[in-house]
Short mmCIF file of C-alpha atoms in Angstrom, two decimals:
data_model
loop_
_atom_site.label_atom_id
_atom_site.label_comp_id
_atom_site.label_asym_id
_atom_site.label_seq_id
_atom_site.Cartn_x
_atom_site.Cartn_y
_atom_site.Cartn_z
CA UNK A 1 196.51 99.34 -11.28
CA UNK A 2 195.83 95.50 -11.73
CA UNK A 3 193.60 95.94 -15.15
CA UNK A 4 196.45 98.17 -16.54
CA UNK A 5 198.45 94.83 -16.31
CA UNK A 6 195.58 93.26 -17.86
CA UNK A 7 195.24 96.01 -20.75
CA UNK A 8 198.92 95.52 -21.38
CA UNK A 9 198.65 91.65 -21.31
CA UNK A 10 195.86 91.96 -24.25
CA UNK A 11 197.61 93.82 -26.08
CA UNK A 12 200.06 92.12 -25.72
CA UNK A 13 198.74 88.81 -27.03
CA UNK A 14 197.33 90.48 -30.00
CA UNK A 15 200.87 92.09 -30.89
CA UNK A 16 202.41 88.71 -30.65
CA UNK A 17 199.27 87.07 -33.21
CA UNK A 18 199.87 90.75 -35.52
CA UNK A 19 203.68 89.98 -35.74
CA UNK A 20 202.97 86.22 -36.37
CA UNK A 21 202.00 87.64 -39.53
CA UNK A 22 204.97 89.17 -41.13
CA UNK A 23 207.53 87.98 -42.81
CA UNK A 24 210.91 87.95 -40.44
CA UNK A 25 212.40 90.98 -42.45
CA UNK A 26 209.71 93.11 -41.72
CA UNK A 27 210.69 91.88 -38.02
CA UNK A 28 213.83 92.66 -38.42
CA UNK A 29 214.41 95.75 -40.37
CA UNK A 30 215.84 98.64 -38.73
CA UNK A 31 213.59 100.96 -37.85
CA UNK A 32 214.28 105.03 -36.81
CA UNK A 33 213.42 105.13 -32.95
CA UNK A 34 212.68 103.23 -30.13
CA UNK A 35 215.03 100.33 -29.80
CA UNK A 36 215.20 99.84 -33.32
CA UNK A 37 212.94 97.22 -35.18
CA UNK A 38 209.89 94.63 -34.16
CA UNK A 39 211.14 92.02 -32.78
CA UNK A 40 213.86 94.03 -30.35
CA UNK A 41 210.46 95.86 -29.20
CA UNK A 42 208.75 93.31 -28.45
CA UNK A 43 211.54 91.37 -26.43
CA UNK A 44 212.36 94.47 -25.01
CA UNK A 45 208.78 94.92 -23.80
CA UNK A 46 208.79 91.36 -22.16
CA UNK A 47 212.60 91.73 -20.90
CA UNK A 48 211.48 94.67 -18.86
CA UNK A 49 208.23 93.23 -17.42
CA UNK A 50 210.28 90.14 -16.26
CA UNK A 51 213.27 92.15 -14.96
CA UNK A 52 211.25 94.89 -12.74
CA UNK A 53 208.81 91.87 -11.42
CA UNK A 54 211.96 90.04 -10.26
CA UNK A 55 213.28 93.15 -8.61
CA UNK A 56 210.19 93.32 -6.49
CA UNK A 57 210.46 89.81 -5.94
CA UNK A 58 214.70 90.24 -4.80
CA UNK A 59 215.38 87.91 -7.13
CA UNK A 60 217.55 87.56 -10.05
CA UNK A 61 217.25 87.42 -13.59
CA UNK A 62 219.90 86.65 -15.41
CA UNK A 63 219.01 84.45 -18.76
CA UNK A 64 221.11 84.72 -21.71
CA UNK A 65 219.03 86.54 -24.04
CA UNK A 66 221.56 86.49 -26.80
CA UNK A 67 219.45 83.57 -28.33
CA UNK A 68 216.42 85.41 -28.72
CA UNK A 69 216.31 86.29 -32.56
CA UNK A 70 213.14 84.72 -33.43
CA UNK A 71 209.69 85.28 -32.76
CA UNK A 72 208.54 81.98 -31.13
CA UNK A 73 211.54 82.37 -28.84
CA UNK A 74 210.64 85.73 -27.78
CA UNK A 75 206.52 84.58 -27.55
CA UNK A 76 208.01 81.55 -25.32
CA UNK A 77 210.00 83.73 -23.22
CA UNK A 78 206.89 85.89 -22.51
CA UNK A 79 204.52 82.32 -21.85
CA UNK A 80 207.54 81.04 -19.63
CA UNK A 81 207.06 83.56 -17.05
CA UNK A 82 203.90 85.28 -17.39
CA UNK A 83 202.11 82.57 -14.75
CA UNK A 84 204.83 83.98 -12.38
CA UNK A 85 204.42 87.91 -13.28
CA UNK A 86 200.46 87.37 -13.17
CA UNK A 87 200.67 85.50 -9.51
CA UNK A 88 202.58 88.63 -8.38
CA UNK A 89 200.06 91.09 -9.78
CA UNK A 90 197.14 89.65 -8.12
CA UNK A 91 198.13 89.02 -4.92
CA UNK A 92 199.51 92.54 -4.64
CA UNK A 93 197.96 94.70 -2.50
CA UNK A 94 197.43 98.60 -2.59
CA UNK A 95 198.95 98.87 0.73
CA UNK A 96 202.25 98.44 -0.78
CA UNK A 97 202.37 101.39 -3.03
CA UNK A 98 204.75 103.67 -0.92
CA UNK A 99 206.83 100.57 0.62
CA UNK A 100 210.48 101.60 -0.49
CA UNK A 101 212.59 99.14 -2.15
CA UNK A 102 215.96 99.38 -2.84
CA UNK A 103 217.22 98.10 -6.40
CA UNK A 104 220.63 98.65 -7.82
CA UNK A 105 221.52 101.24 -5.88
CA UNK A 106 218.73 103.06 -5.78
CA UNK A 107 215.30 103.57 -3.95
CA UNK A 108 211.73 102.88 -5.61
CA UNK A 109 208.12 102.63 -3.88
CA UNK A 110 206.24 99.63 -5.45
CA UNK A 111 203.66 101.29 -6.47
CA UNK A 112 206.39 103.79 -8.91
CA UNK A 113 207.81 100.53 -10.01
CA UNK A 114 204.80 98.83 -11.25
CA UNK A 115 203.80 102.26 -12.84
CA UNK A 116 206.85 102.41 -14.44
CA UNK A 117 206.25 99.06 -15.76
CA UNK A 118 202.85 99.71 -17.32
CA UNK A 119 203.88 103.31 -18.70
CA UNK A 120 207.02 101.33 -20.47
CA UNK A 121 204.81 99.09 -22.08
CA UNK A 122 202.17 101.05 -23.49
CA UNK A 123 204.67 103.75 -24.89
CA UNK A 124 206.36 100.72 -27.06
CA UNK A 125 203.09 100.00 -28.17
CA UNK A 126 202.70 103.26 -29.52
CA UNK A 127 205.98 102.98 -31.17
CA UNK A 128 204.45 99.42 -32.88
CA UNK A 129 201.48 101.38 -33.88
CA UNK A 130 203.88 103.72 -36.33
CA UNK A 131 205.69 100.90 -37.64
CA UNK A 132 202.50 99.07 -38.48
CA UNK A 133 201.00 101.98 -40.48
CA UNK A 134 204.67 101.87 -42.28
CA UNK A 135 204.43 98.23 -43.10
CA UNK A 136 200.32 99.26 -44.29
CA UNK A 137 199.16 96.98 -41.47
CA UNK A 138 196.47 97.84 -39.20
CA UNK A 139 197.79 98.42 -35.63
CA UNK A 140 196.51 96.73 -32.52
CA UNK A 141 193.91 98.24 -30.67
CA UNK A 142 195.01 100.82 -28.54
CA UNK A 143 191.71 102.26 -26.51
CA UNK A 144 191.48 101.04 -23.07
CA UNK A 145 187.81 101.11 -23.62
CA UNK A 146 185.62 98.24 -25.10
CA UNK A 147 187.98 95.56 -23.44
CA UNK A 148 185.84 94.18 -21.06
CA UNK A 149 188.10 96.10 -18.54
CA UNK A 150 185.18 98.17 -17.16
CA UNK A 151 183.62 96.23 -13.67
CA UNK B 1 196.05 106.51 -10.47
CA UNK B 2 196.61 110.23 -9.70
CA UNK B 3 199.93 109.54 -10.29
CA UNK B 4 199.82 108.46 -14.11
CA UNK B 5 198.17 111.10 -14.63
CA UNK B 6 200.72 113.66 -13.03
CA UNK B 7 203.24 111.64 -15.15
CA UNK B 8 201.09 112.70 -18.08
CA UNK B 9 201.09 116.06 -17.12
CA UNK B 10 204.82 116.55 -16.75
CA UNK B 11 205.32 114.60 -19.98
CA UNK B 12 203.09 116.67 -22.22
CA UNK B 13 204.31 119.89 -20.26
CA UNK B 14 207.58 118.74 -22.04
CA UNK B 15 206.39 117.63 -24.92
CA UNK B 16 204.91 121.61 -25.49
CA UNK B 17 208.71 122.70 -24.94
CA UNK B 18 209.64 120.17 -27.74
CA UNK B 19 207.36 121.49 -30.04
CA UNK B 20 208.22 125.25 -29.80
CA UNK B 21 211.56 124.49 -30.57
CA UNK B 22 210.39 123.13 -34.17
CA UNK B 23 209.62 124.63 -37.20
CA UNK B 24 205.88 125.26 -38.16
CA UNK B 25 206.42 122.77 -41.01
CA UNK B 26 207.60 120.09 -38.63
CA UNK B 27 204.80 120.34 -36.85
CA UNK B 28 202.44 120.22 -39.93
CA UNK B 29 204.14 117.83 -41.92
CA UNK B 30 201.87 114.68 -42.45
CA UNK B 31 203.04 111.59 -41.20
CA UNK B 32 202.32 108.00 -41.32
CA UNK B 33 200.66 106.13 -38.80
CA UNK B 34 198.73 108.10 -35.67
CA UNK B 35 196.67 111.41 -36.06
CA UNK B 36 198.91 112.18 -38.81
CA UNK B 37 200.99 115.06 -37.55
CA UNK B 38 202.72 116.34 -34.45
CA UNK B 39 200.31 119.33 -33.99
CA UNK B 40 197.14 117.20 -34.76
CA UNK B 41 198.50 114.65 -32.04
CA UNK B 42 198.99 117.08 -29.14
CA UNK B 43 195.96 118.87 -30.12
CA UNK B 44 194.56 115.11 -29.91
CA UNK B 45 195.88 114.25 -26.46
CA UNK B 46 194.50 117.63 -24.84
CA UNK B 47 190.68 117.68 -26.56
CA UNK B 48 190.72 113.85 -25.52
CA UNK B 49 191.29 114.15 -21.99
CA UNK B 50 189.15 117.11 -21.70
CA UNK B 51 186.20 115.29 -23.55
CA UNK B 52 186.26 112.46 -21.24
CA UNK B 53 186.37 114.91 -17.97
CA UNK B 54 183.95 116.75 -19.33
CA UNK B 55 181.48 113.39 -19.37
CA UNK B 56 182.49 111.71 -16.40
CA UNK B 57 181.43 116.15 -15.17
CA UNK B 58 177.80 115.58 -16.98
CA UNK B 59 179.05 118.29 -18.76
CA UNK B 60 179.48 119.40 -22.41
CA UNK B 61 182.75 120.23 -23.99
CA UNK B 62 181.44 121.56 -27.77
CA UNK B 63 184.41 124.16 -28.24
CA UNK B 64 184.86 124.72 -31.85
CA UNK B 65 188.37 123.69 -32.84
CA UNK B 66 188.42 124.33 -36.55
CA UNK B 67 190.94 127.07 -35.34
CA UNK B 68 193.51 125.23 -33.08
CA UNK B 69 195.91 125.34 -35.73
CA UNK B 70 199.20 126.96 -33.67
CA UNK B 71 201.02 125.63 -31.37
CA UNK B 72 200.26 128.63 -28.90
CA UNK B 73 196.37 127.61 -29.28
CA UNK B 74 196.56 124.59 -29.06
CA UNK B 75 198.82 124.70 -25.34
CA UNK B 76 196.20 127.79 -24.60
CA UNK B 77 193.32 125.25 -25.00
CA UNK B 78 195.80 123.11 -22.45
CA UNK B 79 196.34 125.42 -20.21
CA UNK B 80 192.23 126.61 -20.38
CA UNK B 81 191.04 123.60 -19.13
CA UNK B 82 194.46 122.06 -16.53
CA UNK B 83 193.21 123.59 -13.16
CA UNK B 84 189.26 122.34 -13.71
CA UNK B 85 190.72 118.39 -15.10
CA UNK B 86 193.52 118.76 -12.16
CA UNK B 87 190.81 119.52 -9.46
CA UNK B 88 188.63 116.85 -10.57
CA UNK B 89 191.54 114.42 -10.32
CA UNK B 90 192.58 115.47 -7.06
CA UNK B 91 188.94 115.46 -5.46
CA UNK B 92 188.51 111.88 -7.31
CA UNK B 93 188.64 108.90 -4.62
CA UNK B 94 189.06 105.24 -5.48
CA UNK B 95 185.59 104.29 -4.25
CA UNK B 96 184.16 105.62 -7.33
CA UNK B 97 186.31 103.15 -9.66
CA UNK B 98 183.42 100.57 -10.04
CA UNK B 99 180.41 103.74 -10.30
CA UNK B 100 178.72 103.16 -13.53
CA UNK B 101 178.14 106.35 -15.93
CA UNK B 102 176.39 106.29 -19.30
CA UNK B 103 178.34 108.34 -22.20
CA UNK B 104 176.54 108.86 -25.45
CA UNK B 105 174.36 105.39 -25.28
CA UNK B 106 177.02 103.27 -23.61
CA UNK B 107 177.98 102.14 -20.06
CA UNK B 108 181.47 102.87 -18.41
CA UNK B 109 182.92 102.72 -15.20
CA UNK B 110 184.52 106.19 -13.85
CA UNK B 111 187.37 104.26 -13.32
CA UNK B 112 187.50 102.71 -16.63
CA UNK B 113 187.18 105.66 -18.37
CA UNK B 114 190.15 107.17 -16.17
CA UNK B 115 192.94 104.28 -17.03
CA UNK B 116 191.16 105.15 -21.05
CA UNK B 117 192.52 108.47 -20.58
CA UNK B 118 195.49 107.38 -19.14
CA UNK B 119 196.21 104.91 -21.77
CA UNK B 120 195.56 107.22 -24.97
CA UNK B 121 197.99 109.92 -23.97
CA UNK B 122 200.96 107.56 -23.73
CA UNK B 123 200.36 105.65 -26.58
CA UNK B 124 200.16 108.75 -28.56
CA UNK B 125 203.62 109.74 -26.43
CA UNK B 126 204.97 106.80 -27.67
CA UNK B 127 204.06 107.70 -31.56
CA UNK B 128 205.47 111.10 -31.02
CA UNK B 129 208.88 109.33 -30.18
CA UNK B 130 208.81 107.75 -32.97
CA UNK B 131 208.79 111.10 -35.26
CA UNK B 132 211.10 112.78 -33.06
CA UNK B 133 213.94 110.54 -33.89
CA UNK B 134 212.33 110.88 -37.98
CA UNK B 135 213.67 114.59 -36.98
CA UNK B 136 216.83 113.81 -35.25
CA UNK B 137 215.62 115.16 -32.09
CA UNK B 138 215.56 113.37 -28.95
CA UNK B 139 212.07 112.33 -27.67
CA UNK B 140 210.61 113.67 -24.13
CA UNK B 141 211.56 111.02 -21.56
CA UNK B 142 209.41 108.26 -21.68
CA UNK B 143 210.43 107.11 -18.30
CA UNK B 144 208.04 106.67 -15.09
CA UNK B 145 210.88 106.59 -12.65
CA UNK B 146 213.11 109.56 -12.12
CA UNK B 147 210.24 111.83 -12.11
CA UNK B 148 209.98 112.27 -8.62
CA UNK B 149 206.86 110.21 -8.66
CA UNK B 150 207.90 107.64 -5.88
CA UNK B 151 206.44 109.02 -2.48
#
């Protein structure tokens, strides 16, 4: 489960240097699907991470995102709290995976949580990979493979 | 790990219903970005994960699919192979996550090649979104949770 976080986290970083490369309309051009253009994906993509980890964690997070309309901001969002998001990962332990939390209402396991967090991710990614074929950029990477991920 | 897959599973299971509800030209229509078109990409998701079984088996998979070009043959080829990728799944145990194997000249682990497999179908889920909204259909669920995938 850990080096699906780590797959993610790659990729990740190498969306982040891609988008660093377009002009901010490309960024923000409405787009058909997902949640609508670049940049919104990519916050959207961190947002989540940062929102499910601090449900595991019972604690809140509640930052005012409506500020988050540039691409630095969004990259410094993402730097701001992956130290805390990567602490949690590793020191998680497969014994958790069927411990029930309750959040919002509603009853996860950990272990469907932290799926659910690595599923969301990659599936955006897939959605970046269209646009970037659109925009006649190459996408990211998406194989797991050849990522040092093996041992 | 069993679990992404059965999340997989469900997903593509719904994915099939999606696509019989479209018109052959939908299906065949080329595309930007991907495998180029919806058939090509499920076609691409099922001959993917049955490859890499197939190696992680010893085995050969050298079916000739110059003439998965329905729908129905392309979910037959699915549906072929399920029980034999859904027993190896089952019977796998975490153990073997670190066991080397060697694939055409190069060096995996079995559990490396597993998250791989993992990985590729959602990405290309993701993509698949992406064109369902180009149709003004809504996309298969992308979600992990509410898929009774918890305990």
């Amino acid at each position: 489960m850990k080096k699906l976080f780590y797959y993610n986290w790659q990729k990740r970083q190498e969306w982040f240097e891609w988008a660093f490369e377009l002009p901010e309309e490309d960024l923000l051009l409405n787009r058909t699907g997902g949640v609508g253009n670049i940049l919104e994906t990519l916050l959207h993509i961190v947002v989540v991470e940062i929102g499910w980890l601090k449900d595991l964690k019972g604690e809140l997070f509640d930052d005012d995102l409506t500020g988050y309309i540039t691409l630095e901001k969004v990259k410094h969002l993402n730097d701001q709290y992956h130290h805390e998001i990567k602490d949690y990962i590793e020191s998680w332990t497969t014994d958790r995976e069927d411990l029930r939390i309750d959040i919002e209402g509603e009853t996860f396991t950990e272990g469907e949580v932290l799926n659910h967090i690595i599923v969301h991710e990659i599936h955006h990614s897939g959605q970046l990979s269209i646009w970037s074929r659109a925009l006649g950029k190459k996408p990211v990477r998406a194989n797991y493979i050849h990522r040092g991920l093996g041992v």
